[in-house]
Tab-separated table of C-alpha atoms and ligand atoms in Angstrom:
chain	number	residue	atom	x	y	z
A	1	MET	CA	190.205	122.047	63.239
A	2	ARG	CA	190.281	125.935	64.295
A	3	ILE	CA	193.111	127.592	62.734
A	4	LEU	CA	194.397	131.390	63.563
A	5	SER	CA	197.084	133.638	62.584
A	6	GLY	CA	197.742	137.282	63.358
A	7	ILE	CA	199.442	139.458	60.754
A	8	GLN	CA	201.208	142.861	62.031
A	9	PRO	CA	200.229	145.888	59.812
A	10	SER	CA	203.339	147.122	59.496
A	11	GLY	CA	203.748	148.195	55.623
A	12	ARG	CA	202.900	146.814	52.138
A	13	LEU	CA	203.379	142.987	52.181
A	14	HIS	CA	206.220	141.533	50.229
A	15	ILE	CA	206.725	138.153	48.302
A	16	GLY	CA	208.876	136.769	51.176
A	17	ASN	CA	205.422	137.273	53.299
A	18	PHE	CA	203.413	135.837	50.547
A	19	PHE	CA	205.626	132.461	50.309
A	20	GLY	CA	206.735	132.410	53.822
A	21	ALA	CA	203.280	132.647	55.432
A	22	MET	CA	200.321	134.088	53.357
A	23	ARG	CA	200.108	131.332	50.946
A	24	GLN	CA	199.729	128.750	53.849
A	25	HIS	CA	197.095	130.776	55.342
A	26	LEU	CA	195.205	130.927	52.423
A	27	GLN	CA	195.625	127.418	51.423
A	28	LEU	CA	194.339	126.269	54.802
A	29	GLN	CA	190.969	127.789	54.313
A	30	ALA	CA	189.619	125.112	52.098
A	31	GLU	CA	189.758	122.398	54.809
A	32	HIS	CA	189.574	124.338	58.085
A	33	ASP	CA	187.844	126.854	60.295
A	34	CYS	CA	190.288	129.834	59.851
A	35	PHE	CA	190.354	132.999	62.096
A	36	TYR	CA	192.656	135.600	60.532
A	37	PHE	CA	193.216	139.081	62.297
A	38	ILE	CA	195.385	142.370	61.695
A	39	ALA	CA	197.323	142.853	64.916
A	40	ASP	CA	197.000	146.524	65.561
A	41	TYR	CA	197.358	146.327	69.215
A	42	HIS	CA	200.495	144.649	68.529
A	43	ALA	CA	201.744	147.056	66.013
A	44	LEU	CA	201.261	149.631	68.480
A	45	THR	CA	203.976	148.668	70.587
A	46	SER	CA	206.673	150.285	67.600
A	47	ASN	CA	204.798	153.291	67.915
A	48	PRO	CA	203.844	154.439	64.452
A	49	THR	CA	202.247	157.375	63.319
A	50	PRO	CA	198.445	157.276	63.560
A	51	ALA	CA	198.474	158.136	60.052
A	52	ASP	CA	200.750	155.057	59.072
A	53	ILE	CA	199.248	152.415	61.335
A	54	ALA	CA	195.496	153.471	59.952
A	55	GLY	CA	196.725	153.357	56.360
A	56	HIS	CA	198.692	149.975	57.228
A	57	ILE	CA	195.686	148.402	58.427
A	58	LEU	CA	193.515	148.892	54.861
A	59	ASP	CA	196.729	147.995	52.870
A	60	VAL	CA	196.911	144.533	54.791
A	61	ALA	CA	193.309	144.176	54.580
A	62	MET	CA	193.183	144.802	50.872
A	63	ASP	CA	196.171	142.826	50.174
A	64	TYR	CA	194.623	139.405	51.881
A	65	ILE	CA	191.446	139.881	50.203
A	66	ALA	CA	192.927	140.280	46.607
A	67	LEU	CA	195.062	137.303	47.268
A	68	GLY	CA	192.145	135.225	48.054
A	69	LEU	CA	191.085	135.309	51.394
A	70	ASP	CA	187.490	133.892	51.523
A	71	THR	CA	185.536	136.667	53.308
A	72	GLU	CA	182.609	134.340	53.640
A	73	LYS	CA	184.163	131.341	55.150
A	74	THR	CA	187.244	132.765	57.069
A	75	ILE	CA	186.598	135.486	59.684
A	76	PHE	CA	188.757	138.073	59.337
A	77	TRP	CA	188.963	141.024	61.368
A	78	ARG	CA	190.996	143.761	63.099
A	79	GLN	CA	192.032	142.888	66.434
A	80	SER	CA	191.458	146.146	67.943
A	81	ASP	CA	187.792	145.543	66.988
A	82	VAL	CA	187.533	142.979	69.817
A	83	PRO	CA	188.611	144.842	72.948
A	84	GLU	CA	187.713	141.543	74.967
A	85	VAL	CA	191.315	140.575	74.166
A	86	THR	CA	193.014	143.350	76.228
A	87	GLU	CA	190.936	142.305	79.354
A	88	LEU	CA	192.040	138.592	78.971
A	89	THR	CA	195.587	139.673	78.693
A	90	TRP	CA	195.280	141.261	81.935
A	91	LEU	CA	193.604	137.860	83.711
A	92	LEU	CA	196.525	136.127	82.173
A	93	SER	CA	199.096	138.767	83.028
A	94	CYS	CA	198.166	137.993	86.509
A	95	ILE	CA	199.364	134.521	86.039
A	96	THR	CA	202.536	134.875	83.783
A	97	PRO	CA	205.672	134.647	85.654
A	98	MET	CA	208.135	137.691	84.809
A	99	GLY	CA	211.076	134.946	83.968
A	100	LEU	CA	208.700	133.536	81.057
A	101	LEU	CA	208.840	137.092	79.446
A	102	GLN	CA	212.189	137.664	80.464
A	103	ARG	CA	213.238	134.676	78.380
A	104	CYS	CA	211.649	135.634	75.030
A	105	THR	CA	213.967	136.731	72.351
A	106	SER	CA	212.013	139.009	70.448
A	107	TYR	CA	211.862	141.813	72.984
A	108	LYS	CA	215.496	141.740	73.366
A	109	ASP	CA	215.930	141.788	69.537
A	110	LYS	CA	213.437	144.758	69.000
A	111	VAL	CA	215.158	146.777	71.716
A	112	ALA	CA	218.759	145.857	70.181
A	113	GLN	CA	217.358	146.910	66.704
A	114	GLY	CA	216.571	150.206	68.354
A	115	LEU	CA	212.695	150.096	69.239
A	116	ALA	CA	211.751	151.997	72.588
A	117	PRO	CA	211.485	149.307	75.613
A	118	ASN	CA	207.847	149.941	76.470
A	119	HIS	CA	205.958	147.792	78.722
A	120	GLY	CA	203.819	146.869	75.648
A	121	LEU	CA	206.893	145.516	73.659
A	122	PHE	CA	207.759	143.421	76.804
A	123	ALA	CA	204.151	141.918	77.404
A	124	TYR	CA	203.525	141.395	73.732
A	125	PRO	CA	203.527	137.775	74.097
A	126	VAL	CA	200.680	137.868	76.898
A	127	LEU	CA	198.737	139.747	74.170
A	128	GLN	CA	199.665	137.218	71.601
A	129	ALA	CA	198.508	134.346	74.092
A	130	ALA	CA	195.178	136.105	74.895
A	131	ASP	CA	194.633	136.444	70.886
A	132	ILE	CA	195.343	132.659	70.508
A	133	LEU	CA	193.265	131.557	73.636
A	134	ILE	CA	190.209	133.759	73.191
A	135	TYR	CA	189.350	131.661	70.314
A	136	LYS	CA	190.051	128.463	71.533
A	137	SER	CA	192.288	127.751	68.384
A	138	ASP	CA	193.981	124.320	67.548
A	139	LEU	CA	196.460	125.473	65.367
A	140	VAL	CA	198.464	128.669	64.782
A	141	PRO	CA	200.279	128.806	61.746
A	142	VAL	CA	203.195	131.143	61.669
A	143	GLY	CA	206.769	131.694	60.946
A	144	ALA	CA	209.879	130.146	63.001
A	145	ASP	CA	210.527	133.522	64.625
A	146	GLN	CA	207.181	133.000	66.440
A	147	LYS	CA	207.556	129.555	67.770
A	148	GLN	CA	208.727	130.894	71.137
A	149	HIS	CA	205.462	132.761	71.537
A	150	ILE	CA	203.497	129.849	70.888
A	151	GLU	CA	205.454	128.098	73.482
A	152	VAL	CA	204.681	130.860	76.147
A	153	THR	CA	200.988	130.628	74.789
A	154	ARG	CA	200.730	127.074	75.771
A	155	ASP	CA	202.835	127.561	79.077
A	156	ILE	CA	200.490	130.517	80.255
A	157	ALA	CA	197.074	127.995	79.020
A	158	ILE	CA	198.276	125.121	81.235
A	159	ARG	CA	198.892	127.422	84.261
A	160	PHE	CA	195.435	128.993	83.909
A	161	ASN	CA	193.700	125.609	83.562
A	162	ASN	CA	195.593	124.196	86.552
A	163	ASN	CA	194.769	127.072	88.535
A	164	TYR	CA	191.565	127.920	87.688
A	165	GLY	CA	189.944	124.795	85.969
A	166	ARG	CA	190.020	123.950	82.420
A	167	VAL	CA	188.990	126.890	80.244
A	168	PHE	CA	191.404	127.024	77.450
A	169	THR	CA	192.363	124.910	74.801
A	170	VAL	CA	195.831	124.235	74.780
A	171	PRO	CA	197.157	124.925	70.945
A	172	GLU	CA	199.331	122.327	69.425
A	173	GLY	CA	202.760	123.315	69.004
A	174	HIS	CA	202.108	122.359	64.998
A	175	ILE	CA	203.836	125.403	63.650
A	176	ILE	CA	203.930	125.342	59.870
A	177	GLU	CA	207.177	126.483	58.962
A	178	ALA	CA	207.987	128.794	56.106
A	179	VAL	CA	208.738	126.556	52.887
A	180	ALA	CA	212.124	128.236	53.039
A	181	VAL	CA	213.411	131.754	53.657
A	182	VAL	CA	212.782	133.764	50.968
A	183	PRO	CA	216.088	136.122	49.768
A	184	GLY	CA	215.750	139.472	49.217
A	185	THR	CA	217.448	141.647	46.675
A	186	ASP	CA	220.730	141.674	48.606
A	187	GLY	CA	220.956	137.747	49.229
A	188	GLN	CA	219.750	138.209	53.102
A	189	LYS	CA	216.169	137.359	54.474
A	190	MET	CA	213.793	139.243	52.656
A	191	SER	CA	212.280	141.704	55.434
A	192	LYS	CA	211.083	145.378	55.400
A	193	SER	CA	213.892	146.235	58.135
A	194	TYR	CA	216.566	145.309	55.407
A	195	GLY	CA	215.150	147.627	52.609
A	196	ASN	CA	215.677	144.666	50.106
A	197	THR	CA	212.102	143.460	49.369
A	198	ILE	CA	210.184	142.902	46.130
A	199	GLY	CA	206.646	143.956	47.057
A	200	ILE	CA	203.681	141.919	45.840
A	201	PHE	CA	201.792	144.973	44.276
A	202	GLU	CA	204.694	147.229	43.516
A	203	PRO	CA	204.615	148.902	39.813
A	204	GLU	CA	205.465	146.229	37.590
A	205	ASP	CA	208.410	148.401	36.287
A	206	SER	CA	209.827	149.107	39.801
A	207	ILE	CA	209.687	144.856	40.250
A	208	ARG	CA	211.712	144.741	36.894
A	209	LYS	CA	214.266	147.205	38.169
A	210	LYS	CA	214.458	145.579	41.639
A	211	ILE	CA	215.114	142.058	40.069
A	212	MET	CA	217.822	143.272	37.632
A	213	ARG	CA	219.786	144.713	40.642
A	214	ILE	CA	219.578	141.267	42.460
A	215	VAL	CA	223.102	140.565	43.948
A	216	THR	CA	224.618	137.411	41.890
A	217	ASP	CA	228.450	136.290	41.820
A	218	SER	CA	231.032	137.407	38.972
A	219	THR	CA	231.065	134.226	37.149
A	220	PRO	CA	231.309	134.984	33.669
A	221	VAL	CA	228.650	133.867	31.085
A	222	GLU	CA	230.209	131.012	29.442
A	223	GLU	CA	231.008	129.402	32.738
A	224	PRO	CA	228.896	126.839	34.619
A	225	LYS	CA	227.127	128.425	37.478
A	226	ASP	CA	225.758	126.851	40.928
A	227	PRO	CA	222.273	127.372	41.024
A	228	ASP	CA	222.120	126.427	44.576
A	229	LYS	CA	224.024	129.310	45.595
A	230	CYS	CA	222.180	131.670	43.093
A	231	ASN	CA	219.603	134.060	44.740
A	232	VAL	CA	217.886	134.663	41.124
A	233	PHE	CA	217.499	130.762	41.121
A	234	ALA	CA	216.153	130.731	44.545
A	235	LEU	CA	213.205	133.150	43.714
A	236	LEU	CA	212.560	131.263	40.342
A	237	LYS	CA	211.952	128.188	42.428
A	238	LEU	CA	209.157	129.911	43.799
A	239	VAL	CA	207.217	130.696	40.571
A	240	ALA	CA	208.447	128.821	37.557
A	241	SER	CA	206.835	125.321	36.770
A	242	PRO	CA	209.093	122.279	37.251
A	243	GLU	CA	209.519	122.013	33.680
A	244	GLU	CA	210.759	125.452	33.572
A	245	LEU	CA	212.772	125.230	36.500
A	246	ALA	CA	214.707	122.024	35.293
A	247	GLU	CA	215.529	123.897	32.004
A	248	TRP	CA	217.143	126.852	33.943
A	249	GLU	CA	218.828	124.092	36.258
A	250	ASN	CA	220.553	122.929	33.253
A	251	LYS	CA	221.322	126.494	31.590
A	252	TYR	CA	223.101	127.375	35.000
A	253	ARG	CA	225.187	124.125	35.086
A	254	ASN	CA	226.072	124.069	31.414
A	255	GLY	CA	227.510	127.691	31.173
A	256	GLY	CA	226.538	130.332	28.327
A	257	MET	CA	223.930	131.606	30.279
A	258	GLY	CA	224.334	135.186	31.917
A	259	TYR	CA	222.569	136.366	35.031
A	260	SER	CA	220.654	138.732	33.271
A	261	GLU	CA	218.422	136.481	31.168
A	262	ALA	CA	217.448	134.473	34.180
A	263	LYS	CA	216.635	137.759	35.891
A	264	LYS	CA	214.442	138.907	33.005
A	265	ARG	CA	212.730	135.959	33.053
A	266	LEU	CA	212.133	135.915	36.813
A	267	ALA	CA	210.808	139.385	36.589
A	268	GLU	CA	207.995	138.311	34.167
A	269	LEU	CA	207.208	135.234	36.186
A	270	ILE	CA	206.907	137.052	39.381
A	271	ILE	CA	204.532	139.754	37.744
A	272	ASP	CA	202.599	137.138	35.963
A	273	TYR	CA	202.036	135.007	39.274
A	274	PHE	CA	200.592	138.235	41.086
A	275	LYS	CA	198.697	139.642	38.098
A	276	PRO	CA	195.214	138.659	38.769
A	277	PHE	CA	195.488	139.646	42.214
A	278	ARG	CA	196.825	143.014	41.308
A	279	GLN	CA	193.665	143.614	39.262
A	280	LYS	CA	191.551	142.786	42.330
A	281	ARG	CA	193.375	144.912	44.610
A	282	ALA	CA	193.001	148.074	42.170
A	283	GLU	CA	189.163	147.039	42.849
A	284	PHE	CA	189.397	147.291	46.254
A	285	GLU	CA	191.468	150.476	46.398
A	286	ASN	CA	188.478	152.235	44.939
A	287	ASP	CA	186.203	150.528	47.207
A	288	VAL	CA	187.601	151.117	50.688
A	289	ALA	CA	184.106	150.839	52.091
A	290	TYR	CA	183.911	147.207	51.091
A	291	VAL	CA	186.855	146.548	52.707
A	292	LYS	CA	185.928	148.085	55.922
A	293	GLN	CA	182.674	146.234	55.697
A	294	VAL	CA	184.341	142.986	55.576
A	295	LEU	CA	186.562	143.813	58.549
A	296	ALA	CA	183.570	144.941	60.502
A	297	GLY	CA	181.565	141.593	59.639
A	298	GLY	CA	184.580	139.544	60.758
A	299	ALA	CA	184.899	141.391	64.035
A	300	LYS	CA	181.288	141.006	64.830
A	301	ARG	CA	181.584	136.949	64.353
A	302	ALA	CA	185.069	136.962	65.966
A	303	ARG	CA	183.464	138.828	69.064
A	304	THR	CA	180.932	136.319	69.854
A	305	VAL	CA	183.254	133.981	70.320
A	306	ALA	CA	185.625	136.108	72.235
A	307	ALA	CA	182.747	137.380	74.643
A	308	GLU	CA	182.042	133.602	75.588
A	309	THR	CA	185.401	132.853	76.452
A	310	LEU	CA	185.944	135.825	78.481
A	311	ALA	CA	183.262	135.373	80.422
A	312	GLU	CA	184.301	131.637	81.218
A	313	ALA	CA	187.645	132.961	82.262
A	314	ARG	CA	186.314	135.820	84.327
A	315	LYS	CA	183.977	133.278	86.042
A	316	ALA	CA	186.868	130.874	86.601
A	317	VAL	CA	189.047	133.403	88.571
A	318	GLY	CA	186.154	134.720	90.777
A	319	LEU	CA	184.956	137.404	88.705
A	320	GLY	CA	181.748	136.106	87.237
A	321	ALA	CA	179.113	136.898	89.689
B	1	LIG	P1	209.621	141.277	57.938
B	1	LIG	O1	210.691	140.487	57.959
B	1	LIG	O2	209.289	141.731	56.419
B	1	LIG	O3	209.325	142.337	59.035
B	1	LIG	P2	207.206	139.853	59.000
B	1	LIG	O4	208.135	139.602	60.394
B	1	LIG	O5	206.049	140.888	59.259
B	1	LIG	O6	208.250	140.283	57.962
B	1	LIG	O7	206.687	138.652	58.835
B	1	LIG	C1	205.350	138.148	58.616
B	1	LIG	C2	205.519	136.971	58.156
B	1	LIG	O8	205.863	136.713	56.924
B	1	LIG	C3	206.044	136.022	58.976
B	1	LIG	O9	205.064	134.492	59.412
B	1	LIG	C4	207.328	135.260	58.493
B	1	LIG	O10	207.906	134.332	58.856
B	1	LIG	C5	207.151	135.490	57.173
B	1	LIG	N1	208.091	136.202	56.372
B	1	LIG	C6	208.611	137.244	56.477
B	1	LIG	N2	209.853	137.470	55.624
B	1	LIG	C7	210.302	136.182	55.151
B	1	LIG	C8	211.178	135.461	54.257
B	1	LIG	N3	212.144	136.391	53.727
B	1	LIG	N4	211.163	134.159	53.924
B	1	LIG	C9	210.048	133.449	54.658
B	1	LIG	N5	209.057	133.868	55.429
B	1	LIG	C10	209.086	135.370	55.581
B	2	LIG	N1	203.169	138.429	66.621
B	2	LIG	C1	202.957	137.898	65.518
B	2	LIG	C2	203.865	138.645	64.256
B	2	LIG	O1	204.699	139.415	64.462
B	2	LIG	C3	201.676	138.529	65.185
B	2	LIG	C4	200.663	137.982	65.921
B	2	LIG	C5	199.657	138.561	66.877
B	2	LIG	C6	199.938	136.673	66.109
B	2	LIG	N2	199.170	138.021	67.753
B	2	LIG	C7	198.965	136.668	67.186
B	2	LIG	C8	200.354	135.288	64.991
B	2	LIG	C9	198.356	135.467	67.397
B	2	LIG	C10	199.712	134.319	65.334
B	2	LIG	C11	198.828	134.147	66.432
B	2	LIG	O2	204.039	137.938	63.212
């Protein structure tokens, strides 16, 4: 089965991204044919500075490779290194009803958050459809926020195939939902837009400080506490062994435990969890040429597949001769 997903280069990745998306991406590599790319054309819709986007592309690439991306097996590239995808976007745009895009909530949400309402932002789902269809992907593992975009992709693929004959695989809607929403230090969803993140690779001391500041209720130390309502416990669930988690659950329910005790342990567990990856990442920081080489190799492999599908699509609409 061919799996494909795109990751926007919008800053250093946080543990919400890891447990909500990257971990699943990395696990799928063992059994499937995986295509993962850095969605830099998509990132341009929010007008980053040239220096920021260039830096973020390398950061995301280093994060993924350090966390276990299999650079031999998995095809990993930068979206804009395969410009065929923008030509396919045009072919798809011409059969995409305006109403389909007008119904997309992410455009409205982003404009409400203050992003400039440019055409790229509006047409974003068509570019995403081209990403998915050009590689004839079967399954697209993304978070729940992307579900509507996958439905738009299916709709566009079906329309194209009906109008011009079957060119595209209609990707199945098996969207792999995030295990759970990972809370940030303030208890809202961890998100770079809320400034409540714990970065996977931020300095250990800064991780400790942030964890000690996680919002908890004011139940006194001696009283029993409800683990299911605690942000610290929600994070412990991600990194503690089942045995250790059961011990913490008892401590919470029995009373006599202060939140700072749980926070200190959480900080150590998170730091230990990512320690081996942190060392690898440091190596890549000193060898950016290697990272660029991985992306260039991935782009070459991706481009071969993309060029074939684009040729089929051009022929189907009558531009092939
Ligand atoms: P952010 O909210 O920080 O901007 P993105 O929207 O770029 O993060 O998310 C990239 C991927 O990580 C998506 O697939 C998303 O579902 C997942 N993700 C982000 N934050 C969380 C979270 N707090 N819990 C679970 N998954 C998350
Ligand atoms: N829109 C996705 C996000 O913001 C990123 C993305 C771009 C993507 N193209 C894709 C995801 C194709 C899956 C498939 O997270």
